[in-house]
Short mmCIF file of C-alpha atoms in Angstrom, two decimals:
data_model
loop_
_atom_site.label_atom_id
_atom_site.label_comp_id
_atom_site.label_asym_id
_atom_site.label_seq_id
_atom_site.Cartn_x
_atom_site.Cartn_y
_atom_site.Cartn_z
CA UNK Y 1 -60.27 1.19 141.57
CA UNK Y 2 -57.19 -1.09 141.46
CA UNK Y 3 -56.33 -2.61 138.21
CA UNK Y 4 -54.69 -5.96 137.70
CA UNK Y 5 -51.81 -6.45 140.15
CA UNK Y 6 -49.00 -8.95 139.83
CA UNK Y 7 -46.24 -10.04 142.22
CA UNK Y 8 -43.42 -10.17 142.36
CA UNK Y 9 -42.29 -7.59 139.71
CA UNK Y 10 -38.90 -9.26 139.21
CA UNK Y 11 -37.58 -12.76 140.00
CA UNK Y 12 -34.34 -14.60 139.36
CA UNK Y 13 -34.23 -18.39 139.45
CA UNK Y 14 -31.81 -21.16 138.30
CA UNK Y 15 -32.45 -23.94 135.98
CA UNK Y 16 -34.49 -26.85 137.44
CA UNK Y 17 -36.14 -24.69 140.17
CA UNK Y 18 -39.82 -24.06 140.49
CA UNK Y 19 -41.58 -20.65 140.55
CA UNK Y 20 -44.98 -19.27 141.54
CA UNK Y 21 -46.30 -16.04 140.17
CA UNK Y 22 -49.34 -14.29 141.53
CA UNK Y 23 -52.12 -12.17 140.07
CA UNK Y 24 -55.08 -10.22 141.50
CA UNK Y 25 -57.67 -9.30 138.82
CA UNK Y 26 -59.31 -5.97 138.36
CA UNK Y 27 -62.27 -5.43 140.64
CA UNK Y 28 -65.38 -6.97 139.24
CA UNK Y 29 -63.50 -9.35 136.97
CA UNK Y 30 -63.79 -13.09 137.42
CA UNK Y 31 -61.67 -14.54 134.59
CA UNK Y 32 -57.91 -14.60 134.49
CA UNK Y 33 -55.56 -15.36 131.63
CA UNK Y 34 -51.85 -15.81 131.59
CA UNK Y 35 -49.39 -14.88 128.90
CA UNK Y 36 -45.69 -15.30 128.28
CA UNK Y 37 -43.88 -12.51 126.49
CA UNK Y 38 -40.34 -13.24 125.29
CA UNK Y 39 -38.10 -10.27 124.55
CA UNK Y 40 -39.00 -8.62 121.32
CA UNK Y 41 -42.12 -10.75 120.80
CA UNK Y 42 -45.82 -10.48 121.33
CA UNK Y 43 -47.47 -12.16 124.33
CA UNK Y 44 -48.25 -15.85 123.95
CA UNK Y 45 -51.34 -17.30 125.58
CA UNK Y 46 -50.74 -19.86 128.35
CA UNK Y 47 -54.12 -20.55 129.80
CA UNK Y 48 -57.29 -19.07 131.18
CA UNK Y 49 -59.09 -19.75 134.44
CA UNK Y 50 -62.75 -19.22 135.26
CA UNK Y 51 -64.69 -20.54 138.14
CA UNK Y 52 -61.45 -22.04 139.52
CA UNK Y 53 -60.96 -24.27 136.51
CA UNK Y 54 -58.75 -24.14 133.47
CA UNK Y 55 -61.06 -23.21 130.65
CA UNK Y 56 -58.70 -22.85 127.80
CA UNK Y 57 -55.00 -23.73 127.23
CA UNK Y 58 -52.38 -22.59 124.77
CA UNK Y 59 -49.43 -24.61 123.44
CA UNK Y 60 -47.44 -24.93 126.66
CA UNK Y 61 -46.01 -28.03 128.32
CA UNK Y 62 -47.44 -29.49 131.52
CA UNK Y 63 -44.64 -27.82 133.49
CA UNK Y 64 -46.87 -24.77 133.35
CA UNK Y 65 -49.80 -25.08 135.66
CA UNK Y 66 -52.16 -22.75 137.37
CA UNK Y 67 -54.78 -22.21 140.00
CA UNK Y 68 -57.61 -19.84 140.65
CA UNK Y 69 -58.93 -19.07 144.17
CA UNK Y 70 -62.47 -18.32 145.25
CA UNK Y 71 -61.62 -14.58 145.35
CA UNK Y 72 -60.72 -14.83 141.64
CA UNK Y 73 -57.01 -14.30 142.18
CA UNK Y 74 -54.68 -16.69 140.36
CA UNK Y 75 -51.30 -18.29 140.48
CA UNK Y 76 -49.03 -19.49 137.71
CA UNK Y 77 -46.63 -22.28 138.57
CA UNK Y 78 -43.69 -23.38 136.38
CA UNK Y 79 -41.73 -26.48 137.31
CA UNK Y 80 -38.26 -27.59 136.17
CA UNK Y 81 -37.32 -24.12 134.85
CA UNK Y 82 -35.38 -23.95 131.58
CA UNK Y 83 -33.36 -21.03 130.28
CA UNK Y 84 -35.99 -20.55 127.66
CA UNK Y 85 -38.59 -19.77 130.34
CA UNK Y 86 -36.95 -16.41 130.81
CA UNK Y 87 -39.67 -13.86 129.90
CA UNK Y 88 -42.22 -11.38 131.04
CA UNK Y 89 -45.27 -13.12 132.41
CA UNK Y 90 -48.44 -11.16 132.04
CA UNK Y 91 -51.76 -11.68 133.73
CA UNK Y 92 -54.95 -10.33 132.23
CA UNK Y 93 -58.42 -10.24 133.70
CA UNK Y 94 -61.88 -9.92 132.21
CA UNK Y 95 -65.45 -10.54 133.08
CA UNK Y 96 -67.42 -13.54 131.80
CA UNK Y 97 -71.10 -13.05 131.22
CA UNK Y 98 -71.07 -9.39 130.38
CA UNK Y 99 -72.73 -8.72 127.07
CA UNK Y 100 -70.04 -7.68 124.63
CA UNK Y 101 -70.60 -4.33 123.08
CA UNK Y 102 -68.20 -1.99 121.41
CA UNK Y 103 -65.82 -0.22 123.71
CA UNK Y 104 -65.70 -3.01 126.27
CA UNK Y 105 -62.11 -3.64 127.02
CA UNK Y 106 -61.64 -7.39 126.51
CA UNK Y 107 -58.87 -7.96 128.89
CA UNK Y 108 -57.03 -5.67 131.26
CA UNK Y 109 -53.38 -6.46 131.71
CA UNK Y 110 -51.07 -6.14 134.69
CA UNK Y 111 -47.52 -4.90 134.29
CA UNK Y 112 -46.18 -8.44 134.52
CA UNK Y 113 -43.44 -10.38 136.34
CA UNK Y 114 -40.00 -10.34 134.78
CA UNK Y 115 -38.58 -13.87 135.22
CA UNK Y 116 -34.94 -14.45 134.63
CA UNK Y 117 -33.44 -17.93 134.62
CA UNK Y 118 -29.71 -18.34 135.18
CA UNK S 1 -51.58 -22.56 112.92
CA UNK S 2 -53.18 -19.21 113.69
CA UNK S 3 -51.07 -16.17 113.53
CA UNK S 4 -51.28 -12.40 113.49
CA UNK S 5 -48.41 -10.57 112.02
CA UNK S 6 -47.22 -7.07 111.23
CA UNK S 7 -45.76 -5.75 108.01
CA UNK S 8 -43.37 -3.25 109.60
CA UNK S 9 -41.42 -3.84 112.74
CA UNK S 10 -40.38 -0.20 113.24
CA UNK S 11 -41.91 3.16 112.39
CA UNK S 12 -40.29 6.56 112.88
CA UNK S 13 -42.36 9.76 112.60
CA UNK S 14 -42.16 13.43 113.35
CA UNK S 15 -44.35 14.94 116.04
CA UNK S 16 -47.58 16.16 114.53
CA UNK S 17 -47.49 13.58 111.65
CA UNK S 18 -50.10 10.89 111.26
CA UNK S 19 -48.98 7.36 111.88
CA UNK S 20 -50.24 4.22 110.28
CA UNK S 21 -49.47 0.79 111.72
CA UNK S 22 -50.49 -2.36 109.80
CA UNK S 23 -51.32 -5.88 110.71
CA UNK S 24 -52.23 -9.07 108.79
CA UNK S 25 -54.18 -11.84 110.35
CA UNK S 26 -54.70 -15.36 109.17
CA UNK S 27 -57.63 -16.85 111.11
CA UNK S 28 -60.78 -15.92 109.16
CA UNK S 29 -62.89 -17.20 112.09
CA UNK S 30 -61.63 -14.40 114.34
CA UNK S 31 -64.36 -11.91 115.03
CA UNK S 32 -62.85 -9.40 117.40
CA UNK S 33 -59.66 -7.38 116.95
CA UNK S 34 -57.84 -5.15 119.44
CA UNK S 35 -54.91 -2.79 119.27
CA UNK S 36 -52.67 -2.51 122.39
CA UNK S 37 -49.90 -0.08 123.28
CA UNK S 38 -47.05 -1.34 125.37
CA UNK S 39 -44.60 1.08 126.98
CA UNK S 40 -41.26 -0.09 128.38
CA UNK S 41 -41.74 -1.92 131.62
CA UNK S 42 -45.50 -1.93 131.38
CA UNK S 43 -48.20 -4.35 130.34
CA UNK S 44 -50.25 -3.91 127.18
CA UNK S 45 -52.74 -1.03 127.35
CA UNK S 46 -56.00 -1.11 125.43
CA UNK S 47 -56.26 1.46 122.64
CA UNK S 48 -59.20 0.52 120.46
CA UNK S 49 -61.17 -2.51 119.33
CA UNK S 50 -63.37 -3.52 116.43
CA UNK S 51 -65.84 -6.25 115.75
CA UNK S 52 -65.79 -8.18 112.47
CA UNK S 53 -69.21 -6.70 111.49
CA UNK S 54 -67.57 -3.30 111.21
CA UNK S 55 -64.87 -1.97 108.88
CA UNK S 56 -64.05 1.23 110.68
CA UNK S 57 -64.09 2.52 114.23
CA UNK S 58 -62.84 5.89 115.62
CA UNK S 59 -61.65 6.86 118.99
CA UNK S 60 -59.78 9.87 120.27
CA UNK S 61 -57.02 10.53 117.73
CA UNK S 62 -57.03 6.88 116.70
CA UNK S 63 -58.91 4.94 113.99
CA UNK S 64 -58.93 1.31 113.32
CA UNK S 65 -59.70 -0.09 109.90
CA UNK S 66 -60.62 -3.75 109.18
CA UNK S 67 -60.50 -5.26 105.73
CA UNK S 68 -61.84 -8.82 106.05
CA UNK S 69 -61.41 -9.51 102.32
CA UNK S 70 -57.60 -9.34 102.63
CA UNK S 71 -57.48 -10.05 106.39
CA UNK S 72 -55.84 -6.69 107.12
CA UNK S 73 -56.09 -4.44 110.14
CA UNK S 74 -54.57 -0.99 110.53
CA UNK S 75 -54.27 1.59 113.30
CA UNK S 76 -54.18 5.22 112.43
CA UNK S 77 -52.88 7.78 114.96
CA UNK S 78 -53.56 11.40 114.17
CA UNK S 79 -51.19 14.20 115.21
CA UNK S 80 -48.69 11.79 116.67
CA UNK S 81 -47.08 12.89 119.96
CA UNK S 82 -43.83 11.87 121.69
CA UNK S 83 -46.04 10.13 124.30
CA UNK S 84 -47.27 7.84 121.61
CA UNK S 85 -43.79 6.25 121.40
CA UNK S 86 -44.19 2.62 122.31
CA UNK S 87 -44.63 -0.85 120.92
CA UNK S 88 -48.04 -1.45 119.26
CA UNK S 89 -49.59 -4.87 119.02
CA UNK S 90 -52.66 -6.03 117.17
CA UNK S 91 -54.48 -9.00 118.57
CA UNK S 92 -57.33 -11.22 117.49
CA UNK S 93 -59.78 -13.37 119.40
CA UNK S 94 -62.98 -15.32 119.18
CA UNK S 95 -65.87 -14.12 121.23
CA UNK S 96 -67.42 -17.33 122.60
CA UNK S 97 -71.20 -16.90 122.63
CA UNK S 98 -70.92 -13.18 123.08
CA UNK S 99 -70.32 -13.39 126.80
CA UNK S 100 -66.65 -14.28 127.29
CA UNK S 101 -63.30 -13.56 125.80
CA UNK S 102 -61.13 -16.39 124.67
CA UNK S 103 -57.35 -16.25 124.15
CA UNK S 104 -55.81 -13.36 122.47
CA UNK S 105 -53.39 -14.09 119.63
CA UNK S 106 -50.90 -11.23 119.31
CA UNK S 107 -48.79 -10.12 116.37
CA UNK S 108 -45.06 -9.40 116.59
CA UNK S 109 -45.46 -5.68 117.35
CA UNK S 110 -44.38 -2.42 115.72
CA UNK S 111 -42.01 -0.03 117.49
CA UNK S 112 -43.27 3.54 116.98
CA UNK S 113 -40.75 6.33 117.66
CA UNK S 114 -42.02 9.88 117.57
CA UNK S 115 -39.38 12.63 117.20
CA UNK S 116 -40.05 16.06 118.68
#
């Protein structure tokens, strides 16, 4: 059973460019969340997608946008890249509608895409 | 704004010792807390969780304690092993209607180093 997969694993861009990161959720999951993790920090919530719509958004500018496809996979797009966008971008998946009981893992994380901006 | 923070950024222990990692949270509305382990080059890995209607929960070699009065969360690791060396994050979230998970708010993280 494949877990959350992200591509690419590493990416180098220059300021002003645009980037698209991809995520395939764990089998059986229908909800995808994206996080940005700067070096030495905890992950910061960007947004969450469910039923192909953005359901919740964190404190990130409009340069950050996303999309969810009918097969539940998702993309994160960042426009007009800044040096400060250099980070590890994590995708997490979960299942909406499942009754929450103890021991349910809330979100399964992928290993991320390391984005470096030069 | 909401935040989840850690008291100690680093913790160094000997193999076989018990480890305790602490976390303070500020959002009293949060009702679900999770501890994650993150190894170098990997994404966060679920360790254990606890709902706000509990004050203690045990797993295999790990125990999470929740003190809602002082908004404090701790992770206890028994008989710490070198493979436990990693960064540990606490996270909080709101469970929306009991059927979906909202955003996770993470703390800064604690680096745990276990010496053989």
